[in-house]
Tab-separated table of N, CA, C and O in Angstrom:
chain	number	residue	atom	x	y	z
U	187	MET	N	159.307	-197.518	-10.368
U	187	MET	CA	159.350	-196.576	-11.499
U	187	MET	C	160.771	-196.782	-12.503
U	187	MET	O	161.740	-196.051	-11.878
U	188	LEU	N	160.598	-196.925	-13.765
U	188	LEU	CA	161.897	-196.828	-14.712
U	188	LEU	C	162.075	-195.911	-14.940
U	188	LEU	O	161.166	-194.721	-15.784
U	189	ASP	N	163.401	-195.009	-14.568
U	189	ASP	CA	163.846	-193.617	-15.297
U	189	ASP	C	164.074	-194.372	-16.597
U	189	ASP	O	165.485	-194.638	-16.724
U	190	LEU	N	163.668	-193.484	-17.703
U	190	LEU	CA	164.628	-193.450	-19.193
U	190	LEU	C	165.910	-192.713	-19.070
U	190	LEU	O	166.670	-193.431	-19.438
U	191	LEU	N	165.654	-191.423	-18.437
U	191	LEU	CA	166.892	-190.722	-18.440
U	191	LEU	C	166.676	-190.437	-17.076
U	191	LEU	O	166.328	-189.664	-16.358
U	192	PRO	N	168.043	-190.464	-16.197
U	192	PRO	CA	168.079	-189.585	-14.984
U	192	PRO	C	167.764	-188.287	-14.958
U	192	PRO	O	168.706	-187.544	-16.029
U	193	GLU	N	167.430	-187.810	-14.227
U	193	GLU	CA	167.230	-185.714	-13.799
U	193	GLU	C	168.533	-185.639	-14.296
U	193	GLU	O	168.315	-184.525	-15.197
U	194	GLU	N	169.792	-185.629	-13.789
U	194	GLU	CA	171.234	-185.444	-14.057
U	194	GLU	C	171.437	-185.162	-15.576
U	194	GLU	O	171.693	-183.982	-16.072
U	195	THR	N	171.199	-186.181	-16.051
U	195	THR	CA	171.755	-186.467	-17.444
U	195	THR	C	170.521	-185.454	-18.155
U	195	THR	O	170.843	-184.447	-19.150
U	196	LEU	N	169.200	-185.551	-17.842
U	196	LEU	CA	168.369	-184.820	-18.569
U	196	LEU	C	169.029	-183.295	-18.286
U	196	LEU	O	168.433	-182.246	-19.553
U	197	ARG	N	169.402	-182.696	-17.297
U	197	ARG	CA	169.879	-180.969	-16.661
U	197	ARG	C	170.911	-181.050	-17.914
U	197	ARG	O	170.428	-179.817	-18.201
U	198	GLU	N	171.583	-182.084	-18.271
U	198	GLU	CA	172.752	-181.438	-19.048
U	198	GLU	C	172.002	-181.430	-20.608
U	198	GLU	O	172.589	-180.581	-21.123
U	199	VAL	N	171.716	-181.930	-20.713
U	199	VAL	CA	170.847	-182.289	-22.178
U	199	VAL	C	170.297	-181.005	-22.488
U	199	VAL	O	170.572	-180.234	-23.103
U	200	VAL	N	169.506	-180.255	-21.515
U	200	VAL	CA	168.435	-178.900	-21.464
U	200	VAL	C	169.698	-178.185	-21.539
U	200	VAL	O	169.264	-177.107	-22.255
U	201	ASP	N	170.533	-178.170	-20.446
U	201	ASP	CA	171.216	-177.138	-20.378
U	201	ASP	C	171.996	-176.926	-22.243
U	201	ASP	O	172.527	-175.786	-21.876
U	202	LEU	N	172.482	-178.093	-22.549
U	202	LEU	CA	173.270	-177.828	-24.150
U	202	LEU	C	171.947	-177.356	-24.847
U	202	LEU	O	172.463	-176.390	-25.782
U	203	LEU	N	170.885	-177.689	-24.876
U	203	LEU	CA	169.625	-177.156	-25.900
U	203	LEU	C	169.675	-175.482	-25.629
U	203	LEU	O	169.525	-174.562	-26.568
U	204	VAL	N	169.761	-175.307	-23.973
U	204	VAL	CA	169.802	-173.766	-23.858
U	204	VAL	C	170.620	-172.969	-24.368
U	204	VAL	O	170.355	-172.058	-25.129
U	205	ARG	N	171.899	-173.812	-24.579
U	205	ARG	CA	172.817	-172.900	-25.047
U	205	ARG	C	172.684	-172.394	-26.493
U	205	ARG	O	173.038	-171.121	-27.179
U	206	LEU	N	172.610	-173.846	-27.029
U	206	LEU	CA	172.115	-173.597	-28.462
U	206	LEU	C	171.055	-172.659	-29.082
U	206	LEU	O	171.463	-172.288	-29.816
U	207	VAL	N	170.204	-172.749	-28.491
U	207	VAL	CA	168.966	-171.941	-28.304
U	207	VAL	C	169.325	-170.040	-28.291
U	207	VAL	O	169.471	-169.574	-29.109
U	208	GLU	N	170.040	-170.320	-27.164
U	208	GLU	CA	170.797	-168.877	-27.089
U	208	GLU	C	171.593	-168.193	-28.161
U	208	GLU	O	172.028	-167.294	-28.552
U	209	ALA	N	172.407	-169.193	-28.532
U	209	ALA	CA	173.660	-169.248	-29.298
U	209	ALA	C	173.023	-169.071	-31.111
U	209	ALA	O	173.289	-168.020	-31.243
U	210	ALA	N	171.930	-169.670	-31.174
U	210	ALA	CA	170.842	-169.073	-32.287
U	210	ALA	C	170.098	-167.670	-32.592
U	210	ALA	O	170.267	-166.918	-33.242
U	211	GLY	N	169.868	-167.396	-30.931
U	211	GLY	CA	169.550	-166.193	-31.252
U	211	GLY	C	170.546	-165.025	-31.017
U	211	GLY	O	170.495	-164.060	-31.832
U	212	ALA	N	171.402	-165.051	-30.501
U	212	ALA	CA	172.598	-164.135	-30.720
U	212	ALA	C	173.213	-164.488	-31.928
U	212	ALA	O	173.629	-162.818	-32.615
U	213	THR	N	173.233	-165.398	-33.029
U	213	THR	CA	173.498	-165.530	-33.759
U	213	THR	C	172.569	-164.449	-35.142
U	213	THR	O	173.201	-163.516	-36.218
U	214	VAL	N	171.319	-164.836	-35.150
U	214	VAL	CA	170.631	-164.062	-35.675
U	214	VAL	C	170.557	-162.361	-35.429
U	214	VAL	O	170.422	-162.062	-36.705
U	215	ILE	N	170.874	-162.263	-34.554
U	215	ILE	CA	170.619	-160.392	-33.812
U	215	ILE	C	172.569	-159.973	-34.511
U	215	ILE	O	171.800	-159.196	-35.292
U	216	PHE	N	173.390	-161.100	-34.354
U	216	PHE	CA	174.638	-160.984	-34.886
U	216	PHE	C	174.235	-160.459	-36.542
U	216	PHE	O	174.485	-159.510	-37.013
U	217	VAL	N	173.935	-161.450	-37.257
U	217	VAL	CA	173.587	-161.641	-38.682
U	217	VAL	C	173.065	-160.256	-39.038
U	217	VAL	O	173.114	-159.854	-39.874
U	218	GLY	N	171.673	-160.164	-38.273
U	218	GLY	CA	171.113	-158.602	-38.740
U	218	GLY	C	171.672	-157.621	-38.458
U	218	GLY	O	171.710	-156.812	-39.515
U	219	ALA	N	172.162	-157.683	-37.746
U	219	ALA	CA	173.090	-156.191	-37.424
U	219	ALA	C	173.702	-155.860	-38.312
U	219	ALA	O	174.157	-154.807	-38.811
U	220	ALA	N	174.898	-156.975	-38.705
U	220	ALA	CA	176.150	-157.010	-39.674
U	220	ALA	C	175.047	-156.489	-41.084
U	220	ALA	O	176.015	-155.795	-41.294
U	221	ALA	N	174.356	-157.617	-41.595
U	221	ALA	CA	173.982	-156.934	-42.984
U	221	ALA	C	172.825	-155.576	-42.557
U	221	ALA	O	173.044	-154.633	-43.721
U	222	ALA	N	172.252	-154.916	-41.688
U	222	ALA	CA	171.728	-153.819	-41.468
U	222	ALA	C	172.854	-152.536	-41.478
U	222	ALA	O	172.741	-151.994	-42.531
U	223	PHE	N	173.965	-153.023	-40.886
U	223	PHE	CA	175.206	-151.978	-40.948
U	223	PHE	C	175.803	-152.158	-42.226
U	223	PHE	O	175.833	-150.402	-43.187
U	224	ALA	N	175.310	-152.940	-43.144
U	224	ALA	CA	176.162	-153.072	-44.831
U	224	ALA	C	174.940	-152.313	-45.520
U	224	ALA	O	175.197	-151.280	-46.173
U	225	ARG	N	173.576	-152.514	-45.140
U	225	ARG	CA	172.566	-151.962	-45.944
U	225	ARG	C	172.778	-150.228	-45.145
U	225	ARG	O	172.686	-149.244	-46.322
U	226	PHE	N	172.953	-150.233	-44.377
U	226	PHE	CA	172.838	-148.609	-43.959
U	226	PHE	C	174.143	-147.983	-44.709
U	226	PHE	O	173.801	-146.505	-44.994
U	227	LEU	N	175.363	-148.599	-44.768
U	227	LEU	CA	176.482	-147.962	-45.704
U	227	LEU	C	175.797	-147.894	-46.836
U	227	LEU	O	176.494	-146.263	-47.429
U	228	LEU	N	175.424	-148.710	-47.443
U	228	LEU	CA	174.769	-148.157	-48.581
U	228	LEU	C	173.825	-146.907	-49.101
U	228	LEU	O	174.186	-146.365	-49.549
U	229	VAL	N	173.379	-147.008	-47.786
U	229	VAL	CA	172.258	-145.932	-48.061
U	229	VAL	C	172.889	-144.455	-48.128
U	229	VAL	O	172.238	-143.798	-48.917
U	230	ALA	N	173.582	-143.953	-46.658
U	230	ALA	CA	174.400	-143.753	-46.948
U	230	ALA	C	175.500	-142.740	-47.738
U	230	ALA	O	175.231	-141.791	-48.370
U	231	ALA	N	175.988	-143.963	-48.329
U	231	ALA	CA	176.377	-143.944	-49.723
U	231	ALA	C	175.941	-143.143	-51.028
U	231	ALA	O	175.716	-141.994	-51.763
U	232	ARG	N	174.392	-143.752	-51.189
U	232	ARG	CA	173.602	-143.443	-51.973
U	232	ARG	C	172.904	-141.848	-51.440
U	232	ARG	O	171.967	-141.634	-52.587
U	233	ARG	N	173.063	-141.427	-50.155
U	233	ARG	CA	172.260	-140.478	-49.532
U	233	ARG	C	171.050	-140.565	-50.037
U	233	ARG	O	170.249	-139.671	-51.000
U	234	SER	N	170.373	-141.582	-50.041
U	234	SER	CA	168.910	-141.931	-50.224
U	234	SER	C	167.677	-141.334	-49.677
U	234	SER	O	166.332	-141.022	-49.914
U	235	GLY	N	168.283	-140.567	-48.511
U	235	GLY	CA	167.384	-139.584	-47.614
U	235	GLY	C	166.374	-140.719	-46.714
U	235	GLY	O	167.040	-141.774	-46.136
U	236	ALA	N	165.670	-140.522	-45.438
U	236	ALA	CA	164.714	-140.535	-44.772
U	236	ALA	C	164.469	-142.311	-45.071
U	236	ALA	O	164.477	-143.075	-44.501
U	237	ASP	N	163.944	-142.117	-46.014
U	237	ASP	CA	163.149	-143.420	-46.472
U	237	ASP	C	164.214	-144.567	-46.692
U	237	ASP	O	164.117	-145.706	-46.378
U	238	GLY	N	165.309	-144.372	-47.285
U	238	GLY	CA	166.109	-145.755	-47.187
U	238	GLY	C	166.715	-146.034	-45.731
U	238	GLY	O	166.724	-147.204	-45.449
U	239	PHE	N	166.797	-145.294	-44.768
U	239	PHE	CA	167.158	-145.406	-43.431
U	239	PHE	C	165.801	-146.408	-42.467
U	239	PHE	O	166.080	-147.462	-41.604
U	240	ILE	N	164.699	-145.608	-43.097
U	240	ILE	CA	163.563	-146.068	-42.593
U	240	ILE	C	163.547	-147.985	-42.641
U	240	ILE	O	163.330	-148.798	-42.207
U	241	ALA	N	163.674	-147.919	-44.039
U	241	ALA	CA	164.121	-149.639	-44.911
U	241	ALA	C	165.377	-150.361	-43.756
U	241	ALA	O	164.906	-151.795	-43.309
U	242	VAL	N	166.408	-149.452	-43.821
U	242	VAL	CA	167.513	-150.444	-42.700
U	242	VAL	C	166.837	-150.439	-41.746
U	242	VAL	O	167.211	-151.761	-41.232
U	243	ARG	N	165.928	-149.687	-40.754
U	243	ARG	CA	165.335	-149.837	-39.473
U	243	ARG	C	164.258	-151.420	-39.443
U	243	ARG	O	164.388	-152.028	-38.652
U	244	LEU	N	163.541	-151.381	-40.812
U	244	LEU	CA	163.120	-152.281	-40.531
U	244	LEU	C	163.831	-153.734	-40.879
U	244	LEU	O	163.161	-154.325	-40.758
U	245	PHE	N	164.710	-153.347	-41.335
U	245	PHE	CA	165.407	-154.889	-41.434
U	245	PHE	C	165.726	-155.196	-40.241
U	245	PHE	O	165.759	-156.537	-40.112
U	246	LEU	N	166.840	-154.671	-39.934
U	246	LEU	CA	167.207	-155.026	-38.875
U	246	LEU	C	166.171	-155.490	-37.471
U	246	LEU	O	165.858	-156.224	-36.852
U	247	GLY	N	164.988	-154.120	-37.457
U	247	GLY	CA	163.741	-154.962	-36.623
U	247	GLY	C	163.273	-156.325	-36.834
U	247	GLY	O	163.076	-156.929	-35.687
U	248	ARG	N	163.841	-156.177	-37.782
U	248	ARG	CA	162.655	-158.254	-38.002
U	248	ARG	C	163.665	-159.226	-37.451
U	248	ARG	O	163.457	-159.908	-36.811
U	249	PHE	N	165.014	-159.012	-37.989
U	249	PHE	CA	166.126	-159.643	-36.805
U	249	PHE	C	165.794	-159.714	-35.634
U	249	PHE	O	166.085	-160.858	-34.799
U	250	LEU	N	165.662	-158.611	-34.798
U	250	LEU	CA	166.084	-158.414	-33.311
U	250	LEU	C	164.662	-158.658	-32.789
U	250	LEU	O	164.685	-159.662	-31.848
U	251	ALA	N	163.910	-159.229	-33.132
U	251	ALA	CA	162.145	-159.767	-33.292
U	251	ALA	C	162.696	-161.305	-33.124
U	251	ALA	O	162.363	-161.485	-31.944
U	252	LEU	N	162.569	-161.550	-34.241
U	252	LEU	CA	163.435	-162.929	-34.130
U	252	LEU	C	164.321	-163.050	-33.098
U	252	LEU	O	163.871	-164.411	-32.441
U	253	GLY	N	165.216	-162.851	-32.829
U	253	GLY	CA	166.411	-163.349	-32.124
U	253	GLY	C	165.663	-163.207	-30.527
U	253	GLY	O	166.335	-163.710	-29.703
U	254	LEU	N	164.818	-162.031	-30.617
U	254	LEU	CA	164.266	-162.001	-28.657
U	254	LEU	C	163.781	-163.486	-28.983
U	254	LEU	O	163.729	-163.861	-27.708
U	255	GLU	N	163.201	-163.887	-29.810
U	255	GLU	CA	162.295	-164.685	-29.484
U	255	GLU	C	163.008	-166.388	-29.143
U	255	GLU	O	162.363	-166.659	-28.471
U	256	PHE	N	164.020	-166.260	-30.137
U	256	PHE	CA	165.098	-166.999	-29.635
U	256	PHE	C	165.661	-166.922	-28.004
U	256	PHE	O	165.601	-168.304	-27.572
U	257	GLN	N	165.925	-165.956	-27.524
U	257	GLN	CA	166.047	-165.740	-26.623
U	257	GLN	C	165.237	-166.357	-25.533
U	257	GLN	O	165.307	-166.706	-24.515
U	258	LEU	N	163.758	-166.311	-26.055
U	258	LEU	CA	162.513	-166.379	-24.675
U	258	LEU	C	162.591	-168.274	-24.973
U	258	LEU	O	162.278	-168.146	-23.424
U	259	ALA	N	163.125	-168.406	-25.862
U	259	ALA	CA	162.598	-169.957	-26.216
U	259	ALA	C	163.782	-170.323	-24.714
U	259	ALA	O	163.305	-171.422	-24.142
U	260	SER	N	165.004	-170.329	-24.985
U	260	SER	CA	165.984	-170.758	-24.190
U	260	SER	C	165.711	-170.262	-22.558
U	260	SER	O	166.004	-170.978	-22.119
U	261	ASP	N	165.039	-168.948	-22.734
U	261	ASP	CA	164.580	-169.096	-20.841
U	261	ASP	C	163.668	-169.743	-20.544
U	261	ASP	O	163.363	-170.627	-19.703
U	262	VAL	N	162.602	-170.463	-21.534
U	262	VAL	CA	161.422	-171.124	-21.181
U	262	VAL	C	162.228	-172.430	-20.921
U	262	VAL	O	161.748	-173.719	-20.458
U	263	LEU	N	163.098	-173.234	-21.586
U	263	LEU	CA	163.762	-173.957	-21.807
U	263	LEU	C	164.753	-174.396	-19.999
U	263	LEU	O	164.616	-175.421	-20.235
U	264	ARG	N	164.969	-173.232	-20.070
U	264	ARG	CA	165.878	-173.447	-18.809
U	264	ARG	C	164.860	-173.671	-17.877
U	264	ARG	O	165.459	-174.702	-16.761
U	265	THR	N	163.938	-173.125	-17.899
U	265	THR	CA	162.856	-173.729	-16.537
U	265	THR	C	162.009	-174.751	-16.789
U	265	THR	O	160.994	-175.449	-16.017
U	266	ALA	N	162.321	-175.669	-17.537
U	266	ALA	CA	161.838	-176.385	-17.873
U	266	ALA	C	161.929	-177.773	-16.917
U	266	ALA	O	160.619	-178.533	-17.106
U	267	ILE	N	162.399	-178.358	-16.519
U	267	ILE	CA	163.133	-179.514	-15.934
U	267	ILE	C	162.935	-178.929	-13.842
U	267	ILE	O	163.258	-177.916	-13.924
U	268	SER	N	162.234	-179.183	-13.233
U	268	SER	CA	161.516	-179.092	-12.056
U	268	SER	C	162.356	-178.068	-11.508
U	268	SER	O	163.188	-177.610	-10.757
U	269	PRO	N	161.628	-176.136	-11.830
U	269	PRO	CA	161.724	-175.525	-11.840
U	269	PRO	C	161.541	-174.775	-10.475
U	269	PRO	O	160.411	-175.467	-9.873
U	270	SER	N	162.431	-174.111	-10.000
U	270	SER	CA	162.227	-173.666	-8.463
U	270	SER	C	161.234	-172.023	-8.298
U	270	SER	O	161.274	-171.696	-9.574
U	271	PHE	N	160.338	-171.826	-7.222
U	271	PHE	CA	159.822	-170.516	-7.550
U	271	PHE	C	160.399	-169.352	-7.961
U	271	PHE	O	160.014	-168.366	-8.573
U	272	THR	N	161.724	-169.333	-7.729
U	272	THR	CA	162.579	-168.318	-7.565
U	272	THR	C	162.854	-168.295	-9.206
U	272	THR	O	163.143	-167.384	-10.029
U	273	GLN	N	163.049	-169.328	-10.036
U	273	GLN	CA	163.467	-169.204	-11.218
U	273	GLN	C	161.801	-169.272	-12.286
U	273	GLN	O	162.252	-168.332	-13.459
U	274	ILE	N	160.952	-169.724	-11.690
U	274	ILE	CA	159.436	-169.146	-11.896
U	274	ILE	C	159.152	-168.047	-12.776
U	274	ILE	O	158.854	-167.081	-13.124
U	275	GLY	N	159.535	-166.769	-10.774
U	275	GLY	CA	159.440	-165.614	-11.221
U	275	GLY	C	160.655	-164.971	-12.196
U	275	GLY	O	159.721	-164.083	-12.472
U	276	GLN	N	161.703	-165.804	-12.159
U	276	GLN	CA	162.593	-164.792	-13.167
U	276	GLN	C	162.149	-165.301	-14.745
U	276	GLN	O	161.971	-164.449	-15.202
U	277	LEU	N	161.684	-166.263	-15.042
U	277	LEU	CA	161.094	-166.198	-16.050
U	277	LEU	C	160.176	-165.642	-16.194
U	277	LEU	O	159.899	-165.131	-17.544
U	278	ALA	N	158.840	-165.799	-15.623
U	278	ALA	CA	158.248	-164.326	-15.495
U	278	ALA	C	158.273	-163.077	-15.758
U	278	ALA	O	157.770	-162.516	-16.944
U	279	ALA	N	159.347	-162.500	-15.330
U	279	ALA	CA	160.025	-161.204	-15.232
U	279	ALA	C	160.325	-160.825	-16.775
U	279	ALA	O	160.413	-159.911	-17.466
U	280	ILE	N	161.413	-162.105	-17.553
U	280	ILE	CA	162.101	-162.127	-18.158
U	280	ILE	C	161.052	-162.071	-19.896
U	280	ILE	O	161.309	-161.020	-20.542
U	281	ALA	N	160.171	-162.719	-19.432
U	281	ALA	CA	159.108	-163.225	-20.102
U	281	ALA	C	158.561	-161.693	-20.438
U	281	ALA	O	157.698	-161.352	-21.971
U	282	ALA	N	158.287	-161.452	-19.544
U	282	ALA	CA	157.578	-160.115	-19.921
U	282	ALA	C	157.908	-159.049	-20.411
U	282	ALA	O	157.516	-158.245	-21.031
U	283	ILE	N	159.386	-159.081	-20.039
U	283	ILE	CA	159.944	-157.683	-20.665
U	283	ILE	C	160.435	-157.869	-22.186
U	283	ILE	O	160.349	-157.385	-23.217
U	284	ARG	N	160.896	-159.272	-22.357
U	284	ARG	CA	161.217	-159.367	-23.746
U	284	ARG	C	160.071	-159.334	-24.406
U	284	ARG	O	159.840	-159.396	-25.634
U	285	THR	N	158.592	-160.017	-24.005
U	285	THR	CA	157.537	-159.536	-24.453
U	285	THR	C	157.118	-158.564	-25.148
U	285	THR	O	156.393	-158.204	-26.157
U	286	ALA	N	157.375	-157.455	-23.904
U	286	ALA	CA	156.772	-156.289	-24.289
U	286	ALA	C	157.766	-155.736	-25.275
U	286	ALA	O	157.106	-154.762	-26.253
U	287	LEU	N	158.982	-156.001	-25.522
U	287	LEU	CA	160.062	-155.500	-26.377
U	287	LEU	C	159.605	-156.123	-27.834
U	287	LEU	O	159.658	-154.888	-29.179
U	288	ASN	N	159.496	-157.471	-27.549
U	288	ASN	CA	159.025	-157.562	-29.346
U	288	ASN	C	157.490	-156.520	-29.449
U	288	ASN	O	157.629	-156.769	-30.354
U	289	PHE	N	156.298	-157.159	-28.639
U	289	PHE	CA	154.937	-156.561	-28.910
U	289	PHE	C	155.657	-154.812	-29.624
U	289	PHE	O	155.003	-154.254	-30.513
U	290	PHE	N	156.221	-154.209	-28.713
U	290	PHE	CA	156.391	-152.303	-29.003
U	290	PHE	C	157.563	-152.613	-30.011
U	290	PHE	O	157.397	-151.697	-31.327
U	291	LEU	N	158.131	-153.470	-30.931
U	291	LEU	CA	159.439	-153.721	-31.964
U	291	LEU	C	158.596	-154.046	-32.896
U	291	LEU	O	158.272	-153.150	-33.817
U	292	SER	N	157.368	-154.959	-32.752
U	292	SER	CA	156.619	-155.012	-33.666
U	292	SER	C	155.675	-154.333	-34.288
U	292	SER	O	155.377	-154.194	-35.894
U	293	ARG	N	155.279	-153.392	-33.404
U	293	ARG	CA	154.517	-152.452	-33.583
U	293	ARG	C	155.045	-150.948	-34.639
U	293	ARG	O	154.665	-150.443	-35.478
U	294	GLU	N	156.400	-151.171	-34.139
U	294	GLU	CA	157.140	-150.489	-34.846
U	294	GLU	C	157.677	-150.447	-36.343
U	294	GLU	O	157.359	-149.874	-37.277
U	295	ILE	N	157.964	-151.694	-36.165
U	295	ILE	CA	158.071	-152.348	-37.901
U	295	ILE	C	156.853	-152.357	-38.809
U	295	ILE	O	156.978	-152.059	-39.943
U	296	GLU	N	155.579	-152.641	-37.963
U	296	GLU	CA	154.156	-152.326	-38.878
U	296	GLU	C	153.995	-151.134	-39.189
U	296	GLU	O	153.931	-150.820	-40.217
U	297	ARG	N	154.344	-150.215	-38.192
U	297	ARG	CA	153.948	-148.521	-38.616
U	297	ARG	C	154.963	-148.433	-39.729
U	297	ARG	O	154.357	-147.776	-40.385
U	298	GLU	N	156.217	-148.435	-39.333
U	298	GLU	CA	157.429	-148.222	-40.587
U	298	GLU	C	156.885	-149.203	-41.376
U	298	GLU	O	157.425	-148.459	-42.945
U	299	GLY	N	156.531	-150.064	-41.849
U	299	GLY	CA	156.445	-150.976	-43.111
U	299	GLY	C	155.317	-149.952	-43.781
U	299	GLY	O	155.393	-149.670	-45.334
U	300	ARG	N	154.101	-149.118	-43.393
U	300	ARG	CA	153.163	-148.827	-43.782
U	300	ARG	C	153.728	-147.487	-44.502
U	300	ARG	O	153.577	-146.850	-45.698
U	301	THR	N	154.496	-146.788	-43.794
U	301	THR	CA	155.446	-145.471	-44.280
U	301	THR	C	155.805	-145.622	-45.458
U	301	THR	O	156.367	-145.105	-46.210
U	302	VAL	N	156.697	-146.789	-45.292
U	302	VAL	CA	157.638	-147.331	-46.392
U	302	VAL	C	156.693	-147.852	-47.917
U	302	VAL	O	157.068	-146.926	-48.871
U	303	ALA	N	155.705	-148.374	-47.663
U	303	ALA	CA	154.611	-148.681	-48.388
U	303	ALA	C	154.123	-147.586	-49.206
U	303	ALA	O	153.554	-147.569	-50.627
U	304	GLU	N	153.861	-146.345	-48.062
U	304	GLU	CA	153.220	-145.407	-49.015
U	304	GLU	C	153.931	-144.254	-49.344
U	304	GLU	O	153.598	-144.025	-50.622
U	305	ALA	N	155.094	-144.218	-49.363
U	305	ALA	CA	156.310	-143.852	-49.873
U	305	ALA	C	156.550	-144.045	-51.135
U	305	ALA	O	157.116	-143.419	-51.887
U	306	ALA	N	156.583	-145.905	-51.368
U	306	ALA	CA	156.762	-145.990	-52.630
U	306	ALA	C	156.198	-145.491	-53.730
U	306	ALA	O	157.020	-145.563	-54.531
U	307	PRO	N	154.943	-145.354	-54.191
U	307	PRO	CA	154.272	-144.788	-55.394
U	307	PRO	C	154.592	-143.749	-55.141
U	307	PRO	O	155.136	-143.960	-56.430
U	308	ARG	N	154.957	-142.797	-54.338
U	308	ARG	CA	155.334	-141.498	-54.520
U	308	ARG	C	157.016	-141.013	-54.966
U	308	ARG	O	157.380	-140.389	-55.545
U	309	ALA	N	157.972	-142.069	-54.798
U	309	ALA	CA	159.027	-142.339	-55.215
U	309	ALA	C	159.660	-142.822	-56.916
U	309	ALA	O	160.406	-142.179	-56.833
U	310	VAL	N	158.558	-143.098	-57.293
U	310	VAL	CA	158.661	-143.102	-58.958
U	310	VAL	C	157.999	-142.652	-59.422
U	310	VAL	O	156.698	-143.016	-60.260
U	311	PRO	N	157.553	-140.972	-59.373
U	311	PRO	CA	157.074	-140.566	-60.444
U	311	PRO	C	157.105	-140.664	-62.057
U	311	PRO	O	158.067	-140.504	-61.940
U	312	GLY	N	156.673	-140.905	-62.394
U	312	GLY	CA	156.478	-140.872	-64.209
U	312	GLY	C	156.889	-141.702	-64.642
U	312	GLY	O	157.379	-141.958	-66.130
U	313	ALA	N	156.347	-143.107	-63.923
U	313	ALA	CA	157.686	-144.553	-64.149
U	313	ALA	C	156.257	-144.628	-65.050
U	313	ALA	O	156.866	-146.762	-65.497
U	314	GLY	N	155.345	-144.808	-65.661
U	314	GLY	CA	154.471	-145.422	-66.483
U	314	GLY	C	155.052	-145.426	-67.720
U	314	GLY	O	155.025	-146.774	-68.504
U	315	GLY	N	155.937	-145.011	-67.921
U	315	GLY	CA	156.397	-144.622	-69.818
U	315	GLY	C	156.106	-144.395	-70.803
U	315	GLY	O	155.810	-144.831	-72.133
U	316	GLY	N	154.578	-143.956	-70.691
U	316	GLY	CA	153.712	-143.544	-71.451
U	316	GLY	C	153.453	-142.499	-71.961
U	316	GLY	O	153.185	-142.157	-72.739
């Protein structure tokens, strides 16, 4: 059988892809954290109250959820080429932990989003201009 790509070369390519996806995930998390920190400073300077901080948490939470997805993708890629049982077990554990984190983070984002949406109409009393 003709090998289009030797296994060692394939491992090197996948290793590079894993590093790129991990870097993408880390970049997403870093950019989100930096932007959330800037928003936090604005909210703190304006003394917007709890609703402003909830919005910052939601903003950061979305970036964290996306970053976790990238990290999970890199873990799946890492075990794509002839994984050992140890690697499969590690992937299962990591995937379970990251999926649980993402699940609870998504629930928190959804709950906080509802809180912000419910508070929005109350935040502008008499804005009808009539």
